[in-house]
Coordinates of C-alpha atoms and ligand atoms in Angstrom, one line a residue:
X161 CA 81.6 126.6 43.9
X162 CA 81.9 123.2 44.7
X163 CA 85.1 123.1 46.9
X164 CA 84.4 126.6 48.6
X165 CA 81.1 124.0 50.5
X166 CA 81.4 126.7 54.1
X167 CA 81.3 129.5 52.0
X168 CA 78.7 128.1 49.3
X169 CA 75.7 130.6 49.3
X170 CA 73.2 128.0 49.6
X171 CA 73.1 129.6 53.2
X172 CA 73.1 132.8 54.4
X173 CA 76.3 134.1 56.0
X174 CA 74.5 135.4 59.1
X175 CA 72.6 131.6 58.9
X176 CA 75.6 130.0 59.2
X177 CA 76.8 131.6 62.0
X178 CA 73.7 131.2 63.8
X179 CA 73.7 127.4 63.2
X180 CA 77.2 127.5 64.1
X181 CA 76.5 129.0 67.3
X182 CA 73.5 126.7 68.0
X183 CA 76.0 123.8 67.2
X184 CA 78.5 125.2 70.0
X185 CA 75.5 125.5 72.7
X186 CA 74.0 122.3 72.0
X187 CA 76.4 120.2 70.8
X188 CA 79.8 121.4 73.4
X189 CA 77.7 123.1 76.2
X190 CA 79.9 126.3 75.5
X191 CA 78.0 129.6 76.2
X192 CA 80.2 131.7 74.0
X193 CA 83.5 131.7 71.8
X194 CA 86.7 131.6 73.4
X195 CA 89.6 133.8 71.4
X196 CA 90.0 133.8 68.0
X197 CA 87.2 131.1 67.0
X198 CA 84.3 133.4 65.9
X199 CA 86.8 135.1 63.7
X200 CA 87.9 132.0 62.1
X201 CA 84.4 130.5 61.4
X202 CA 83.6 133.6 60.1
X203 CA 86.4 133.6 57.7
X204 CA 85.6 130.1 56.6
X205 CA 81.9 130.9 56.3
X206 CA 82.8 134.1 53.8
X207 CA 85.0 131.0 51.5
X208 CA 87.7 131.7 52.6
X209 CA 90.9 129.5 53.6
X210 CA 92.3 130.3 56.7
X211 CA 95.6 129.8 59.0
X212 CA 94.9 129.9 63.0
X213 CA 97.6 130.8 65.1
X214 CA 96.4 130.3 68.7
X215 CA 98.2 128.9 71.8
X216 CA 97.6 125.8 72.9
X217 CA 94.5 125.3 75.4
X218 CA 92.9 128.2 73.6
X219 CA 90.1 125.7 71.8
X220 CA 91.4 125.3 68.4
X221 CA 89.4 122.0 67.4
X222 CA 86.2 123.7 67.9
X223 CA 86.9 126.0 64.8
X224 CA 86.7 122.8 62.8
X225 CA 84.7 120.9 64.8
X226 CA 81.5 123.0 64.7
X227 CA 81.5 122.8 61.0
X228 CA 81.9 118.6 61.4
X229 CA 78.7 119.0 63.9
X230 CA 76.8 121.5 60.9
X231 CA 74.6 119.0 59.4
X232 CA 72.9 121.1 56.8
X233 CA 76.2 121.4 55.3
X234 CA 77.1 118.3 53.5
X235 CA 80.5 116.7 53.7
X236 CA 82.9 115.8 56.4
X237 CA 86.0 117.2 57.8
X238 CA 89.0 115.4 57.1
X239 CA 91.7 116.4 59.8
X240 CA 95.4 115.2 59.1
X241 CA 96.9 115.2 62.2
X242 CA 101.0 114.1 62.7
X243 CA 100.8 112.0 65.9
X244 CA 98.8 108.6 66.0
X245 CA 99.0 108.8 70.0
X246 CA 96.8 111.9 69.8
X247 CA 94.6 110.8 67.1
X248 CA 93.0 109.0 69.7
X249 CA 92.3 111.0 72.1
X250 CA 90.7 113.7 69.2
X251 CA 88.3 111.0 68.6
X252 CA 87.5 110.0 71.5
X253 CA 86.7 113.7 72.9
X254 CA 84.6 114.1 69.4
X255 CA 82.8 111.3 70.0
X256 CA 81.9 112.5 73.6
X257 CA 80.5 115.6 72.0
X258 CA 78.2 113.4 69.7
X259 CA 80.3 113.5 66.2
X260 CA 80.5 110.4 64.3
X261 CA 84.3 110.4 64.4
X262 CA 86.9 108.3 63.8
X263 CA 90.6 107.6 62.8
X264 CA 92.4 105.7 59.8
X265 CA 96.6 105.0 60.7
X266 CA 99.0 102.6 60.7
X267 CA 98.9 101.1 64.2
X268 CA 95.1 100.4 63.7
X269 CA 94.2 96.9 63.2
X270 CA 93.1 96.4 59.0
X271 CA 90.1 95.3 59.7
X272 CA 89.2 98.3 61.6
X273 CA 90.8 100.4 58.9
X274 CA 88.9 99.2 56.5
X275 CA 85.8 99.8 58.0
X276 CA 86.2 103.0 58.8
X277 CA 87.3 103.3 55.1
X278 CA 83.6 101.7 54.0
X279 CA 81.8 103.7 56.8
X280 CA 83.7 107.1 54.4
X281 CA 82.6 105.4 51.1
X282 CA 79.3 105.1 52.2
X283 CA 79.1 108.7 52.8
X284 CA 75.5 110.5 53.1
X285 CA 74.2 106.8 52.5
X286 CA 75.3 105.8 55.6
X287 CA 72.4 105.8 57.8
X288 CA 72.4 103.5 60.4
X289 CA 76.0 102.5 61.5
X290 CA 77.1 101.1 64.6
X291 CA 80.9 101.6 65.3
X292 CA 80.9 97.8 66.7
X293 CA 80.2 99.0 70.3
X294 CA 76.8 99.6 69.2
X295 CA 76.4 103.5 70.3
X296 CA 73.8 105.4 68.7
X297 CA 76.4 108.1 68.4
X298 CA 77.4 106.6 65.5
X299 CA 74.7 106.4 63.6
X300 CA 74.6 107.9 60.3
X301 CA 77.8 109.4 57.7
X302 CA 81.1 109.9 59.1
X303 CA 81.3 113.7 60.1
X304 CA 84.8 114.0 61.2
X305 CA 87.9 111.5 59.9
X306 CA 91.3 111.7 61.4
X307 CA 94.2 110.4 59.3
X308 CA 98.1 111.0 59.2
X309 CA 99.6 112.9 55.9
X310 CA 101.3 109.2 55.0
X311 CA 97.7 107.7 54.5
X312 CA 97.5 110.0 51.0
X313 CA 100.2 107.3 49.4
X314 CA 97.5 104.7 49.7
X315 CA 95.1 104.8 46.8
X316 CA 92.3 103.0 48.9
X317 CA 91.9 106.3 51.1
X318 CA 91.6 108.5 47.8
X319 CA 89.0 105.5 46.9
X320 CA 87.3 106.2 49.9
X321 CA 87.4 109.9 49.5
X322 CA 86.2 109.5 46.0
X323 CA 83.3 107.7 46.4
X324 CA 82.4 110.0 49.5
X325 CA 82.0 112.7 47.4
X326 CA 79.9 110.4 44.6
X327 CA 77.5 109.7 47.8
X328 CA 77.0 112.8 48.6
X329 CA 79.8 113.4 50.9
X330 CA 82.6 115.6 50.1
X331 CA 85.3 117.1 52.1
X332 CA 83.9 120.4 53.1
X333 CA 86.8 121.2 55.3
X334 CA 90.3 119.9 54.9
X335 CA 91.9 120.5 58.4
X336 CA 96.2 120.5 58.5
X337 CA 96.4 120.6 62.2
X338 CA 100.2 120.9 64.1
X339 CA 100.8 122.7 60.3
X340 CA 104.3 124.1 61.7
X341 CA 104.7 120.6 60.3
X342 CA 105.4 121.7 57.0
X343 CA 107.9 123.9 57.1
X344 CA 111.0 122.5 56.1
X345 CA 112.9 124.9 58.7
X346 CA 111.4 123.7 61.3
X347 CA 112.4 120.4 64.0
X348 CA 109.1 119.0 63.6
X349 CA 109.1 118.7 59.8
X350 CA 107.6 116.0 58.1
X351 CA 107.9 114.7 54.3
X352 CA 104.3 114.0 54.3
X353 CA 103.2 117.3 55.4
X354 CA 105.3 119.0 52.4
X355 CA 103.3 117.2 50.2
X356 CA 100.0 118.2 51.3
X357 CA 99.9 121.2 49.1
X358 CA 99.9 118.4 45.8
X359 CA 97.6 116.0 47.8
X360 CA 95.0 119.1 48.2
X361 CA 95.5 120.1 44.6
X362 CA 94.8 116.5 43.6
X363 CA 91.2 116.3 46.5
X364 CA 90.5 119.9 44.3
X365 CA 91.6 122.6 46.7
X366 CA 88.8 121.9 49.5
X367 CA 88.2 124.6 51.7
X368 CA 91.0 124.9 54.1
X369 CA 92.3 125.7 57.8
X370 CA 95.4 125.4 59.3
X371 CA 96.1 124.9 62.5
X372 CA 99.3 125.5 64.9
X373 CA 99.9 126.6 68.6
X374 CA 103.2 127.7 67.4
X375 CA 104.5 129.8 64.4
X376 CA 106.3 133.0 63.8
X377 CA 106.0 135.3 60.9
X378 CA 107.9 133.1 58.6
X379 CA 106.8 130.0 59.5
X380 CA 103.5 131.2 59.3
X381 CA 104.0 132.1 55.2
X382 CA 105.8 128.6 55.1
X383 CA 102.4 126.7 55.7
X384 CA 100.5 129.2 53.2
X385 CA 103.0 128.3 50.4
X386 CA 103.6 125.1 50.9
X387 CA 99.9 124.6 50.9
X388 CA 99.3 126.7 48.0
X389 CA 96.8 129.1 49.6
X390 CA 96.3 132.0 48.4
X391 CA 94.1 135.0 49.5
X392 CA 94.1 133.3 53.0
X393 CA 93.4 134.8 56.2
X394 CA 95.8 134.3 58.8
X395 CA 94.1 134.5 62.1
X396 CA 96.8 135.6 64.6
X397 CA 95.3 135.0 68.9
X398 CA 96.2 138.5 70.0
X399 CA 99.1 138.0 72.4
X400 CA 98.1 141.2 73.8
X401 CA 98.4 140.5 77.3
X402 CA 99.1 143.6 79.0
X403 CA 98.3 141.9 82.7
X404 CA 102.0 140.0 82.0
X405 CA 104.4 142.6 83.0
X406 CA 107.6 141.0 81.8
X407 CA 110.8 141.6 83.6
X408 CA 114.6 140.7 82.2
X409 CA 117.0 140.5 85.1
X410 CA 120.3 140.0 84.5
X411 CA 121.9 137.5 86.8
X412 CA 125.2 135.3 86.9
X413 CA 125.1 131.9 88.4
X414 CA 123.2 129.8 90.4
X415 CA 123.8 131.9 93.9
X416 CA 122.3 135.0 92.2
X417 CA 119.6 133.1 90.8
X418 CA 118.5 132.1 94.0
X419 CA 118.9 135.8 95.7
X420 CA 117.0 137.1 92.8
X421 CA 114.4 133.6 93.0
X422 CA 113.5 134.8 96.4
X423 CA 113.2 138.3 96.3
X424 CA 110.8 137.9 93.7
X425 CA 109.2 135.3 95.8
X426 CA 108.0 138.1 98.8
X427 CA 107.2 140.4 96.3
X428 CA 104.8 138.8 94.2
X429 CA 103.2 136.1 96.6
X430 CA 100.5 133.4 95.0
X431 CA 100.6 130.5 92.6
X432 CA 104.1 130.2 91.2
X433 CA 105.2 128.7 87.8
X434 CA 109.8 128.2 88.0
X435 CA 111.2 127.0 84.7
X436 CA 114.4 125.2 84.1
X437 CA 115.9 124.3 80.9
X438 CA 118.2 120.9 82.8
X439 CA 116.6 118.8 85.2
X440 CA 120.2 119.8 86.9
X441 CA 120.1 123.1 87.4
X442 CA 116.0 122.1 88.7
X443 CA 117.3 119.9 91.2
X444 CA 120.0 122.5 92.8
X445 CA 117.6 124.9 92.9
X446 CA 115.2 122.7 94.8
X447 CA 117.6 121.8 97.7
X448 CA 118.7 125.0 98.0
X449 CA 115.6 126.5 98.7
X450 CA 114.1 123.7 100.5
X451 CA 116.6 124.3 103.2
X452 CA 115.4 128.2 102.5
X453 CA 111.9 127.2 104.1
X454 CA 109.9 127.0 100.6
X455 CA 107.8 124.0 100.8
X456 CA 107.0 123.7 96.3
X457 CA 106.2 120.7 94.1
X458 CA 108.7 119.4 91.3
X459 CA 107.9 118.2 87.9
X460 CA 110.2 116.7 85.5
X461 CA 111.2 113.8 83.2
X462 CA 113.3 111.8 85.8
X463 CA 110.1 111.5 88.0
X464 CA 108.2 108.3 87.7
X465 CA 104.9 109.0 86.0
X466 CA 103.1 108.4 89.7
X467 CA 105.4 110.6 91.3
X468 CA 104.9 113.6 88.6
X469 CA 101.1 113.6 88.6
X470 CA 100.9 113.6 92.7
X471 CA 103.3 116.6 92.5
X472 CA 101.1 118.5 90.0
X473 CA 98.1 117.5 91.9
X474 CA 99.6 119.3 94.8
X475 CA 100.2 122.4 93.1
X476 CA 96.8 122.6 91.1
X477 CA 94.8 121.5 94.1
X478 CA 97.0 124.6 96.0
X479 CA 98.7 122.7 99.1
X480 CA 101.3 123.9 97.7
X481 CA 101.6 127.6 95.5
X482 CA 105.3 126.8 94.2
X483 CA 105.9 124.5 91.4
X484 CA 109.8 124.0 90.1
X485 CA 109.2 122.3 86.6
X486 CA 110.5 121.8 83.1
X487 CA 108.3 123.1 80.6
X488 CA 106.5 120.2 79.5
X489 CA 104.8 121.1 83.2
X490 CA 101.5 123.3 82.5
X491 CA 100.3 122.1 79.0
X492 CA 96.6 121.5 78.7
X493 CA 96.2 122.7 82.6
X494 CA 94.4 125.3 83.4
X495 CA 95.2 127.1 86.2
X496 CA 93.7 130.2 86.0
X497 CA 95.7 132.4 89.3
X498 CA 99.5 131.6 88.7
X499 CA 100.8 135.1 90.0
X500 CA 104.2 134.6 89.2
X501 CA 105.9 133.0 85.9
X502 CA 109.8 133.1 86.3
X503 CA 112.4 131.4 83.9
X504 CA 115.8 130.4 86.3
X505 CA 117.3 129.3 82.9
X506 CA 116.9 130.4 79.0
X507 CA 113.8 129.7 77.6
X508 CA 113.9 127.5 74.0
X509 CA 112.8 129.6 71.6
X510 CA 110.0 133.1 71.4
X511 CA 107.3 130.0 70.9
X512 CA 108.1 128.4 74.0
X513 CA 108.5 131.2 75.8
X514 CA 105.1 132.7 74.8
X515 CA 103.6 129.6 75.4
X516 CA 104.8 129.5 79.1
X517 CA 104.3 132.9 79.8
X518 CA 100.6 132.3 78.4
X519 CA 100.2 130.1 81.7
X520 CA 100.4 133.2 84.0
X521 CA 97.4 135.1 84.8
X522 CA 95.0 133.3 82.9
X523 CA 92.1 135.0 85.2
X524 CA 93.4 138.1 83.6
X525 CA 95.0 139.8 86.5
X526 CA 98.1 141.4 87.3
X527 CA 100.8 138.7 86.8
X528 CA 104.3 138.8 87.2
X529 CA 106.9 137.2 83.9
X530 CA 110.8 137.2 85.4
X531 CA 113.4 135.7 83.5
X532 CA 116.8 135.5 85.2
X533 CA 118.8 136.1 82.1
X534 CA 122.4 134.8 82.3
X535 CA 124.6 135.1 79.1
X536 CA 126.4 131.9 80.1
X537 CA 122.8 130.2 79.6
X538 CA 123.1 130.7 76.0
X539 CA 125.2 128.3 75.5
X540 CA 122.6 125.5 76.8
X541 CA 120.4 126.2 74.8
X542 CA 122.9 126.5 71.5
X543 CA 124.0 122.7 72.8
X544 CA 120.0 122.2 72.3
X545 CA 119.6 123.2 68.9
X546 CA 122.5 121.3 67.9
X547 CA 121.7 118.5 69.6
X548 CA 118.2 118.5 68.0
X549 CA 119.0 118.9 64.6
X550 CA 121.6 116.2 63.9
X551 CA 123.7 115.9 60.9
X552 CA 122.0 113.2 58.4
X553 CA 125.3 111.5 58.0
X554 CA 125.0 110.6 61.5
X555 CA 121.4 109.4 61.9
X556 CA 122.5 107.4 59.1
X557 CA 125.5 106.2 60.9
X558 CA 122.3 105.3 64.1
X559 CA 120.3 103.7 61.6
X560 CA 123.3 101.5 60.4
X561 CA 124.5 100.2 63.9
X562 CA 121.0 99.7 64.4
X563 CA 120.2 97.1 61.6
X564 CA 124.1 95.8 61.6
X565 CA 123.6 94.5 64.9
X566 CA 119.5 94.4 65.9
X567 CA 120.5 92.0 68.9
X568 CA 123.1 93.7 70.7
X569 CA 121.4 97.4 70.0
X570 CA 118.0 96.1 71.4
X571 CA 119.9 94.5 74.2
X572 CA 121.9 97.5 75.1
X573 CA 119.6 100.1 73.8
X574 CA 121.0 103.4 73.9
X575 CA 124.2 102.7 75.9
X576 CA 125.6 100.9 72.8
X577 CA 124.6 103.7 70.3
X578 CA 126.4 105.6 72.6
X579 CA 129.6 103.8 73.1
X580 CA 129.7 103.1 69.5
X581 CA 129.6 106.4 68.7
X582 CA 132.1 107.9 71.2
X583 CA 129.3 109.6 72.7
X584 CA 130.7 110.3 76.2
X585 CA 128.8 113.5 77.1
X586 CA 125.6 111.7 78.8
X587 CA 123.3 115.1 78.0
X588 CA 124.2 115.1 74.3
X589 CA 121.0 113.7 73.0
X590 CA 121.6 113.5 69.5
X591 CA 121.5 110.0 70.0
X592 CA 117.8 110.2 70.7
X593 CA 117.2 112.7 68.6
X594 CA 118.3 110.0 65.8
X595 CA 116.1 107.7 67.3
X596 CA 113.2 109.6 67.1
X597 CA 113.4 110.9 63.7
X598 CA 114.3 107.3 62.3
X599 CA 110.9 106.2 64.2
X600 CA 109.1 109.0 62.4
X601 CA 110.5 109.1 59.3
X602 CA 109.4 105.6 59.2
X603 CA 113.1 103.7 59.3
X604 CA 113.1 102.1 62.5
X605 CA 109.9 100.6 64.4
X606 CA 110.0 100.1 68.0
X607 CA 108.6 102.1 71.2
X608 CA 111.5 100.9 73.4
X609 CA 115.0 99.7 72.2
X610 CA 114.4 96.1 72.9
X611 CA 111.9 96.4 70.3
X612 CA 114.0 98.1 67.9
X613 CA 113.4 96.9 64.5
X614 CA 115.5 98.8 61.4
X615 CA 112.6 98.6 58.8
X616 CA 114.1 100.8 55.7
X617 CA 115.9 103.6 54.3
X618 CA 115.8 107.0 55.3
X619 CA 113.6 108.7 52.3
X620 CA 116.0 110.7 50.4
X621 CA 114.8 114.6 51.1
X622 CA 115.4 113.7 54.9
X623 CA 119.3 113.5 53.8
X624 CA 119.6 116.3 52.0
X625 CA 122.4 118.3 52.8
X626 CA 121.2 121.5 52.3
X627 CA 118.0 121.3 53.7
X628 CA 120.2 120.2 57.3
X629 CA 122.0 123.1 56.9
X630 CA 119.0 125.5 56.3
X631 CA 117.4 124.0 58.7
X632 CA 120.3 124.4 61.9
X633 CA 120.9 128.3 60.4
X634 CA 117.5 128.9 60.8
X635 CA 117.5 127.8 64.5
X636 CA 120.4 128.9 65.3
X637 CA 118.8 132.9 63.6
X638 CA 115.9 131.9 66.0
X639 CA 118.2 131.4 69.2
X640 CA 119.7 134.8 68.1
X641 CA 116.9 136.6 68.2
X642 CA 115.8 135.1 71.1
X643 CA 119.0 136.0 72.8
X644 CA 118.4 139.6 71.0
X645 CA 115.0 140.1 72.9
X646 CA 116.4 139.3 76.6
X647 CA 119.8 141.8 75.9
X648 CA 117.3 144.3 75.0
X649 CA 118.3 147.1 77.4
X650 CA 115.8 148.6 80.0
X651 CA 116.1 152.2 78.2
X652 CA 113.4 154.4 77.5
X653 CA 113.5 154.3 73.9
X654 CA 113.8 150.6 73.6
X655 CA 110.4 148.7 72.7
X656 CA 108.1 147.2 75.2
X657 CA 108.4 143.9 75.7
X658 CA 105.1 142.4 75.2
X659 CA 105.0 144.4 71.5
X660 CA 108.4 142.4 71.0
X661 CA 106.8 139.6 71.7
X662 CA 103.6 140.2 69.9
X663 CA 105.2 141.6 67.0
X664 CA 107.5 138.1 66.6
X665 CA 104.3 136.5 65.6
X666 CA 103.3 138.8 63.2
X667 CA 100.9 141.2 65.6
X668 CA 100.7 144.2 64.3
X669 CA 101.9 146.7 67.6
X670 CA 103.6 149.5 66.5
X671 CA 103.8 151.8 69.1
X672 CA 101.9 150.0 71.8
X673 CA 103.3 150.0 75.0
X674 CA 101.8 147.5 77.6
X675 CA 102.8 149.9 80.5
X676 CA 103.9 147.4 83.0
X677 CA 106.7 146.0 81.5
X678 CA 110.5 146.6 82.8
X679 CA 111.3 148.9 80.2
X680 CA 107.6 150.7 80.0
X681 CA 108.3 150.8 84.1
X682 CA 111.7 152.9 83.5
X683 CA 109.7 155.2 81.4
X684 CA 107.6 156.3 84.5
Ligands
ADP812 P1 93.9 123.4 71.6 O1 93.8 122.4 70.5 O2 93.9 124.8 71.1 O3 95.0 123.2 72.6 P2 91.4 122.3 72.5 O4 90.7 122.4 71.3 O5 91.9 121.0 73.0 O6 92.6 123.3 72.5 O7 90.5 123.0 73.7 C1 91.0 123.3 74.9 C2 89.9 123.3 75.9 O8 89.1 124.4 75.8 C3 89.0 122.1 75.8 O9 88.8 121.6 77.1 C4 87.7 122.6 75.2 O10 86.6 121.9 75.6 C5 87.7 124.0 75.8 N1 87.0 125.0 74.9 C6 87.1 125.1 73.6 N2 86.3 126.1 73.1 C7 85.7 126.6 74.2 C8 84.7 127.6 74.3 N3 84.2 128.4 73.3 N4 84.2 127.8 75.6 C9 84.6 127.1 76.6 N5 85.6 126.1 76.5 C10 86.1 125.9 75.3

């Protein structure tokens, strides 16, 4: 079969996963597979499509890059990816590595578009290519091209991709990385993304993997229907961690926090990860107990950039072993010895919490996971999701004041949106939210607001009613459940929590207990 090119039987299964192997040694130095990436070039080698579920840091572009750097299978990988700021990082690291990589997006000068567009065409024909900085790297067809779901409404790409495949070249991997993307439930939903399913029926359902650090059980069936994949295999990371022993104590306000903060402290000395949902509540905490005697780091969004990478330098290079942060602290580090993980305030959601939680323990030793549940908290984080999901009358109402008044909105930037929109409560961020979505949704242009620029319409499925409404019930469902999993009581016959967790994402646990847990402890 021509679109099943990984699984074609032109090569040996156990061939293919020899070269791909000998790819992983010689081309990214890596002795062995990390996680689930054996199991998921494995699937793809069999001809199979596949979903990868695996937290971030865990190495999921090696599952497709491997097959890029696999020579003797022709083709290239085509990777649609949502954010042009990564993109570009994704190439550069491939081109490290050796692959002939590159991008095609919107903020890309033409000219270079198009060349990257020829250097596609050319496909196995292209034998001697220099990427205009003359490296040798780049010699030869394209292996691996980045583009953004919006570059399938320009009939030049499906040119390109068209007379690829006539050179010799087809796709022999269509990557949907960050595929949470497609599901309409979700914040990060994009109309592009929902019509990859038609775009891949149209490219003649190349093999396919998607990728995401984050999806539960039904977001997970999402991507597979709305990519039209069937007989997939959906490659869950075990979550199986039973060196987390997660604790729930219940607490009630900031005084108790603390008393509970440093109790936990002397017991579980080492590296320590604090989490706060408000910069706030982050700052209290801090003073408090700085005047306790704990020396820590801080690391938030109200930090100049300088400031925030000298404070995480001091926690990863260990002068100091107590970091109070907001969770965007800890992605892509790796710090293997954090000893203790604690939450002061309600995590977001059972993605973000496993995701932090993930950052305990990495050396796989005995790791301590408190959360300081307060029911008041709740309430934050319901603000949150209602804050994040704004009504579509109202971004349309942000877009309006936008392109009524360019001048005085660019001049002003968000304090006029504000004003103009009785918006007197400062942490309501719906505003922003707006902001954001109209910048992705392709509506406004403009990094900061003195470059604001109202460029069109919101595209019609973005207003839709009923999709808003679907979309803030099935947040606020999440949020329940959340709130279901820390009110679980510490009783015998309750489930451990790490199978809760696990099971959330579609493990299957049933019965397991992890044995450290608070409720596997009261069983002892
Ligand atoms: P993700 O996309 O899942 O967040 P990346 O693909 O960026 O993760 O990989 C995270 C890090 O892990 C990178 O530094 C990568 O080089 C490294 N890595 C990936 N696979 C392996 C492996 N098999 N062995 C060792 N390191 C690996």
């Amino acid at each position: 079969m021509s679109n099943r090119l990984l699984g074609s039987e032109a090569q040996a299964f156990t061939t293919k996963m020899e070269a791909a192997s000998e790819v992983r040694r010689r081309v990214f130095g890596f002795e062995a597979w990390r996680g689930e990436q054996e199991r998921v070039l494995e699937s793809l080698f069999q001809g199979r499509d596949a979903l990868a579920v695996m937290p971030t840091g865990m190495g999921k572009s090696l599952c497709y890059q491997v097959p890029a750097g696999m020579e003797k299978i022709p083709g290239f990988v085509l990777v649609i990816s949502p954010l042009i700021a990564l993109m570009k990082d994704q190439v550069d690291s491939a081109r490290q590595k050796g692959l002939r990589a590159a991008a095609v997006h919107s903020a890309m000068p033409r000219e270079e578009r198009e060349r990257t567009l020829r250097w596609l065409a050319e496909g196995a024909l292209a034998s001697s290519r220099a990427d205009g900085r003359g490296s040798a790297q780049s010699q030869g067809p394209l292996q691996i091209l980045y583009a953004t779901p919006e570059r399938f409404r320009q009939e030049t790409f499906w040119e390109a991709i068209k007379s690829a495949e006539q050179n010799g070249h087809p796709i022999k991997l269509l990557t949907v990385d960050e595929a949470h993307c497609i599901s309409t439930w979700g914040h990060d939903f994009r109309l592009d993304y929902s019509r990859l399913g038609d775009h891949r029926a149209r490219l003649g359902n190349p093999q396919t993997l998607a990728l995401t650090a984050t999806a539960t059980r039904p977001t997970q069936e999402d991507i597979l229907r709305e990519l039209r994949i069937e007989n997939g295999e959906t490659i869950v990371s075990s979550i199986w961690r039973p060196n987390l022993a997660i604790e729930v104590l219940e607490t009630s306000g900031i005084d108790e926090k603390i008393q509970a903060f440093v109790m936990n402290r002397h017991l579980h000395p080492g590296p320590a990860i604090v989490y706060f949902s408000l910069i706030q509540t982050l700052k209290k905490f801090s003073d408090e107990i700085a005047r306790l005697g704990f020396v820590h780091s801080v690391y938030h969004g109200q930090l100049a950039d300088k400031n925030r990478k000298r404070e995480q330098e001091e926690f990863l290079s260990g002068q100091t072993d107590l970091m109070l942060a907001t969770p965007a602290f800890g992605l892509g580090i790796d710090k293997p010895d954090v000893r203790l993980l604690m939450h002061v305030e309600l995590p977001g959601s059972m993605e973000a919490y496993y995701q932090e939680i993930g950052r305990a323990g990495r050396d796989g030793a005995a790791s301590n996971c408190v959360v300081l549940y307060d029911r008041d908290d709740v309430s934050i984080q319901s603000d949150f999701v209602k804050w994040s999901t704004p009504d579509p009358g109202f971004i349309q109402s942000v877009l309006n004041l936008i392109a009524r008044n360019e001048m005085r909105a660019r001049q002003e930037g968000f304090d006029y949106l504000r004003s103009q929109m009785n918006f007197y409560n400062r942490r309501d961020f719906r505003v922003e939210t707006s902001v954001a979505l109209l910048e992705r949704w392709g509506a406004l242009e403009g990094r900061e607001p003195r470059e604001w620029k109202a460029v069109g319409e919101i595209p019609e499925e973005y207003l839709d009613q009923d999709r808003y409404k679907r979309s803030l019930k099935h947040r606020e469902e999440k949020l329940y459940r959340l709130v279901q999993f820390f009110e679980s009581p510490v009783e015998a016959d309750s489930p451990c929590r790490l199978a809760m967790v696990a099971a959330s994402f579609g493990e299957d646990v049933a019965g397991r207990r992890c044995g450290v847990c608070d409720v596997c402890h009261s069983k002892k």
